[in-house]
Short mmCIF file of C-alpha atoms in Angstrom, two decimals:
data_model
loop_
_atom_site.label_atom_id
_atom_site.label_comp_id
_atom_site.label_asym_id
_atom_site.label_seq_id
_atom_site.Cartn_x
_atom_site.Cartn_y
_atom_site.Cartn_z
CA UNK A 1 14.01 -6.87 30.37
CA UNK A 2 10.70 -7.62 29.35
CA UNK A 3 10.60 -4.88 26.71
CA UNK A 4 7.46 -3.75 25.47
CA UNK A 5 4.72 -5.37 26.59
CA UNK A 6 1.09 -4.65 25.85
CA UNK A 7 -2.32 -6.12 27.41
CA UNK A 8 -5.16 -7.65 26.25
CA UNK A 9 -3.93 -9.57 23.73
CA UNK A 10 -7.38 -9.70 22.12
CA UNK A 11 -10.74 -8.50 23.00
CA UNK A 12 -14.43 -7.84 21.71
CA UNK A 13 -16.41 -4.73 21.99
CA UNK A 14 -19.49 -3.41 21.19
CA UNK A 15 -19.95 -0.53 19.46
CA UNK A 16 -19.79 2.87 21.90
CA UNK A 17 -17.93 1.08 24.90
CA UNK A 18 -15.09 1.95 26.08
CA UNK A 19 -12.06 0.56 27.23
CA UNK A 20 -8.22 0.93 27.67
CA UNK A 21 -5.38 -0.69 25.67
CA UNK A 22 -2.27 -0.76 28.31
CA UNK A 23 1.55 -0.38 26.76
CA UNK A 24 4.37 -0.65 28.99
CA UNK A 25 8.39 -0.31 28.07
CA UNK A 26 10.86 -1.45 30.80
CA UNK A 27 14.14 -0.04 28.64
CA UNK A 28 14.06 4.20 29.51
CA UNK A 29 13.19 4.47 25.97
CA UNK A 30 12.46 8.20 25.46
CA UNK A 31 9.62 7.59 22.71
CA UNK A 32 6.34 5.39 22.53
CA UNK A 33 3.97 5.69 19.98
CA UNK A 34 0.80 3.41 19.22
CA UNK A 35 0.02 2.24 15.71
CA UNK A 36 -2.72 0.52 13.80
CA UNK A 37 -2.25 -1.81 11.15
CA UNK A 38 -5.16 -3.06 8.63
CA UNK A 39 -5.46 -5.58 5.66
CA UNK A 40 -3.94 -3.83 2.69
CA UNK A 41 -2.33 -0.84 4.54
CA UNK A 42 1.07 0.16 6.24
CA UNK A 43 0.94 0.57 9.70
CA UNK A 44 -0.34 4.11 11.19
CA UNK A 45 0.73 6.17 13.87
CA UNK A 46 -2.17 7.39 15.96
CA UNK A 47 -0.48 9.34 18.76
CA UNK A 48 3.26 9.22 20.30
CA UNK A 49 5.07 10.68 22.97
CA UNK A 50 8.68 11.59 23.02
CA UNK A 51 8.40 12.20 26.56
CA UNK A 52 6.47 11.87 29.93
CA UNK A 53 3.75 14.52 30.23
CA UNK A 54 3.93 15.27 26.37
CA UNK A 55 1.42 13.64 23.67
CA UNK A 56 1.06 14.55 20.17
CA UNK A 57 -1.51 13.22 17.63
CA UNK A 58 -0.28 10.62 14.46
CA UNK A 59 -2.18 10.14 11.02
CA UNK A 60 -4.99 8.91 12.89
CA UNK A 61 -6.12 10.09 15.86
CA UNK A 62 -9.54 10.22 15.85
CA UNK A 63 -11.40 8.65 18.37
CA UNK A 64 -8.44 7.56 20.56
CA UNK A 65 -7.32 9.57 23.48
CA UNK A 66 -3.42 8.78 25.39
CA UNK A 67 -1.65 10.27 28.53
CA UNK A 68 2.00 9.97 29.56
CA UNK A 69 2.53 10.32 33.34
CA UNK A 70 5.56 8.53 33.78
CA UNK A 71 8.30 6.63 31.21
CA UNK A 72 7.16 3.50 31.18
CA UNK A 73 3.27 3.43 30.80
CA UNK A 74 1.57 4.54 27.56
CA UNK A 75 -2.10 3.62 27.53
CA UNK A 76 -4.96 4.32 24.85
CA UNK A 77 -8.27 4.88 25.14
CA UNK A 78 -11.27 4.19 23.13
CA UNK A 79 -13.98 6.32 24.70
CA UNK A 80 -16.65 5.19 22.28
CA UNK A 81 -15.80 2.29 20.23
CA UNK A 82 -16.79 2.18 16.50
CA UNK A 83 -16.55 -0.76 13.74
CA UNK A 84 -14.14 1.18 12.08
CA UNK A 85 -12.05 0.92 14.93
CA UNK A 86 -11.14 -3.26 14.77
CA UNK A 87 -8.02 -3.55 13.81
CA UNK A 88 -4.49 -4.87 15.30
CA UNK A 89 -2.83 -2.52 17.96
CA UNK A 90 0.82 -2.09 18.10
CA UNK A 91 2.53 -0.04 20.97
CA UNK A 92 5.94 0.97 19.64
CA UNK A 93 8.99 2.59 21.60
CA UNK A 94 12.68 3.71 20.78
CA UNK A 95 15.76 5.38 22.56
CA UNK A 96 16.54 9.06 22.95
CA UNK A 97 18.87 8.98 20.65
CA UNK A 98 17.82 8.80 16.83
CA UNK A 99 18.42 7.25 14.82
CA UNK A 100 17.68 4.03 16.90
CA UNK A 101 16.20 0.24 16.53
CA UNK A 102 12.33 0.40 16.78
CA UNK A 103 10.77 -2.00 19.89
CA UNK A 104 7.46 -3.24 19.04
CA UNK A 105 4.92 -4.78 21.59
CA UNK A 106 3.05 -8.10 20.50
CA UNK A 107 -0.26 -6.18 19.26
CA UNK A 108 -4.13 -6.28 20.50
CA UNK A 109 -6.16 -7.76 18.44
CA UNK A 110 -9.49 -5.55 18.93
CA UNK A 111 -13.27 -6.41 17.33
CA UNK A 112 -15.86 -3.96 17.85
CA UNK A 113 -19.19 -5.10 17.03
CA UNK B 1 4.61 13.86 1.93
CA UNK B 2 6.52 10.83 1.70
CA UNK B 3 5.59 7.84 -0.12
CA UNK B 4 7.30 4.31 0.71
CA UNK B 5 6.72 1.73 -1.69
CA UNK B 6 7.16 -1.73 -1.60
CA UNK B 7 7.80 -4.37 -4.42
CA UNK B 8 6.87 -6.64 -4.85
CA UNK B 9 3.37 -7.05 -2.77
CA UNK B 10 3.28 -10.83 -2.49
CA UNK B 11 6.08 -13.31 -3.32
CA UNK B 12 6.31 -16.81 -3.30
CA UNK B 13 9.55 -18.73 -3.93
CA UNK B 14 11.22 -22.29 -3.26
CA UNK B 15 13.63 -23.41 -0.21
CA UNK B 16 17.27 -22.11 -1.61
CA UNK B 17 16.28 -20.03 -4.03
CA UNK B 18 17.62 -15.82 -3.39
CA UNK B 19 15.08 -13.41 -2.10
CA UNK B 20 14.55 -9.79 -3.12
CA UNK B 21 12.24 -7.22 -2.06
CA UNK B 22 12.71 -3.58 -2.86
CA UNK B 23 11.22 -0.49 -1.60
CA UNK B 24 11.78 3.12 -3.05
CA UNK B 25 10.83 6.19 -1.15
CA UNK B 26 9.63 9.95 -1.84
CA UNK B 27 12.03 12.05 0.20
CA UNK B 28 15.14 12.58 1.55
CA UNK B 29 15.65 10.12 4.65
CA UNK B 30 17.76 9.97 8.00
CA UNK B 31 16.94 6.35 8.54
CA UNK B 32 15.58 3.07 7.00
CA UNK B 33 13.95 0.51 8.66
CA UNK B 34 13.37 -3.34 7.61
CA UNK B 35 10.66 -5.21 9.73
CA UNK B 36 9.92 -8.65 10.10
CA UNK B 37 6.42 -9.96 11.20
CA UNK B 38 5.71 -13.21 10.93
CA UNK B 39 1.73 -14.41 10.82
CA UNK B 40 -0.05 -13.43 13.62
CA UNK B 41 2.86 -12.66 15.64
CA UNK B 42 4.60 -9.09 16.47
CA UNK B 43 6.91 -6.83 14.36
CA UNK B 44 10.81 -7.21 14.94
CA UNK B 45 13.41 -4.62 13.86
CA UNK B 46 16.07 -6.23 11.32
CA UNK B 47 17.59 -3.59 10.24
CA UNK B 48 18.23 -0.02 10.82
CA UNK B 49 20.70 1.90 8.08
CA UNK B 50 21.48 5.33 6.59
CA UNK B 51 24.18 4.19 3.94
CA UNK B 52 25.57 1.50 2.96
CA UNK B 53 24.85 -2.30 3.27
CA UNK B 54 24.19 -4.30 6.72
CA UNK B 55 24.57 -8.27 6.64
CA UNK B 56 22.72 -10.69 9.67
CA UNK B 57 22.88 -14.51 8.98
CA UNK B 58 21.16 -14.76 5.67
CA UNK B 59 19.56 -11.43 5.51
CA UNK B 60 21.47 -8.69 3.72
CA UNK B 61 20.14 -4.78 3.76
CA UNK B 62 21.49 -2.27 0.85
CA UNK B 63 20.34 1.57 0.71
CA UNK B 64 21.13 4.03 -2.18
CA UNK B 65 20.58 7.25 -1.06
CA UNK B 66 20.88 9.09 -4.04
CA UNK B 67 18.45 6.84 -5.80
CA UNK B 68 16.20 6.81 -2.68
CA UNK B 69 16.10 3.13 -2.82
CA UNK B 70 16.99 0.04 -0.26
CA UNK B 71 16.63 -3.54 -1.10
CA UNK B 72 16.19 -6.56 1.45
CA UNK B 73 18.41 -9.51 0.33
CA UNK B 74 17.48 -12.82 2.15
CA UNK B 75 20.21 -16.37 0.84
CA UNK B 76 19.40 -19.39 1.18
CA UNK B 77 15.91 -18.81 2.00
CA UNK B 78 13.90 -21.11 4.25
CA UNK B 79 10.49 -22.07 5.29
CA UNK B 80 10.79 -19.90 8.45
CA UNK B 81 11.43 -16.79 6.44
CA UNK B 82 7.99 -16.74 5.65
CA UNK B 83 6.53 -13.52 6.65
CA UNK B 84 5.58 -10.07 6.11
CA UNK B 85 8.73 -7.83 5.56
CA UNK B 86 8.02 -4.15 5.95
CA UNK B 87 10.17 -1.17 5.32
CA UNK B 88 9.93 2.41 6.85
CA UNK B 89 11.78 5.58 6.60
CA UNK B 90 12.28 8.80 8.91
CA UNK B 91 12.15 11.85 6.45
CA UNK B 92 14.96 13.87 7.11
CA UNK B 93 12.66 17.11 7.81
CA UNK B 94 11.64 15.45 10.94
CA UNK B 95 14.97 15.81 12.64
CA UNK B 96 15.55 12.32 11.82
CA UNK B 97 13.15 11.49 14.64
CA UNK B 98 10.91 8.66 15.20
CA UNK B 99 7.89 10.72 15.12
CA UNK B 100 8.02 11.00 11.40
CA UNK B 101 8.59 7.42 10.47
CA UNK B 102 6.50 6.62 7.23
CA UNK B 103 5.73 2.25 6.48
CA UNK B 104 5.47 0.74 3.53
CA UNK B 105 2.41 -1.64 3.19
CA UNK B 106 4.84 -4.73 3.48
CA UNK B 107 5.91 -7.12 0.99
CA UNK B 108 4.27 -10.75 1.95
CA UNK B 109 6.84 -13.89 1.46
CA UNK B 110 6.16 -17.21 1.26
CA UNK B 111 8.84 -19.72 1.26
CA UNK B 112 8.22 -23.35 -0.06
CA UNK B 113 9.60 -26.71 0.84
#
């Protein structure tokens, strides 16, 4: 199993593009959720999805859009990127059954310029 | 809301010496997490626990529920312990699901030769 994997691994935008970040889980995990994490703050949940076809907003979900069509494939978008929006990406899934382990992906490191 | 707090922020200790790091929380809790990320590399689960006291190698995990408290224990510490170690907690009110996991803003270790 490959677990969860995310793509790019770092990229550069400038401000009001757009672009996708791509999460993918390989383990039926029921949950997926995508965080952000900056300098001198705990990681924050932006949206999640406990399953396929439903999305929920996190702490911070402005800006970002997600869809859930199937279980594996969890993908954010930045419709118009801002400044405020570099930061480190983290894709996040766990089993059906809480309380379970938390799988993380490897991050995106995003710069908007 | 719940609050997760981590102590200490930064700590810096020599090869052998015994590692603490603490982190108190706000609200009843169905599950604690303790993270690992090491620098500039993804987030690993260590431990997940709801009473009790886990033990891995030379990592040792210890929650008090009543005092709303869990502590991260690490022996024999090493150079490769080095990271960020982050705790997070599912409130009970959430149905013990991951949707409501809060994270503490990490505690970061250094480990000297």
């Amino acid at each position: 199993n490959a677990g969860v994997t995310q793509t790019p691994k770092f990229h550069i935008l400038k401000t009001g593009q757009s672009m996708t970040l791509q999460c993918a889980q390989d383990m039926n995990h029921g949950y997926l959720s995508w965080y952000r994490q900056d300098p001198g703050m705990g990681l924050r949940r932006i949206h999640y999805s406990v399953a396929a076809g439903i999305t929920d907003k996190g702490e911070v979900p402005d800006g970002y859009n997600v869809s859930r069509s199937n279980t594996e494939d969890f993908p954010l978008r930045l419709e118009s990127a801002a400044p405020s929006q570099t930061s480190v990406y983290f894709c996040a899934s766990c089993g059906r059954k809480w309380p379970e382990p938390m799988f993380f992906g490897p991050g995106t490191r995003l710069t908007v310029l | 809301k719940n609050e997760v707090e981590q102590s200490p922020q930064n700590l810096t200790a020599q090869e052998g010496e015994f590692i603490t790091i603490n982190c108190s929380y706000s609200v009843g809790i169905s599950a604690l997490h303790w993270l690992q990320q090491h620098p500039g590399g993804g987030i690993v689960s260590l431990f997940m626990l709801s009473s009790g006291k886990k033990k891995h190698g030379r990592l040792i995990a210890t929650i008090n529920i009543q005092e709303k408290h869990s502590s991260l224990h690490i022996t024999a510490s090493h150079p490769r312990d080095s990271a960020v170690y982050i705790c997070a907690v599912s409130p009970m009110y959430s149905g013990g699901g991951a949707d409501g996991l809060t994270f503490g803003k990490g505690t970061h270790l250094i480990i000297q030769p």
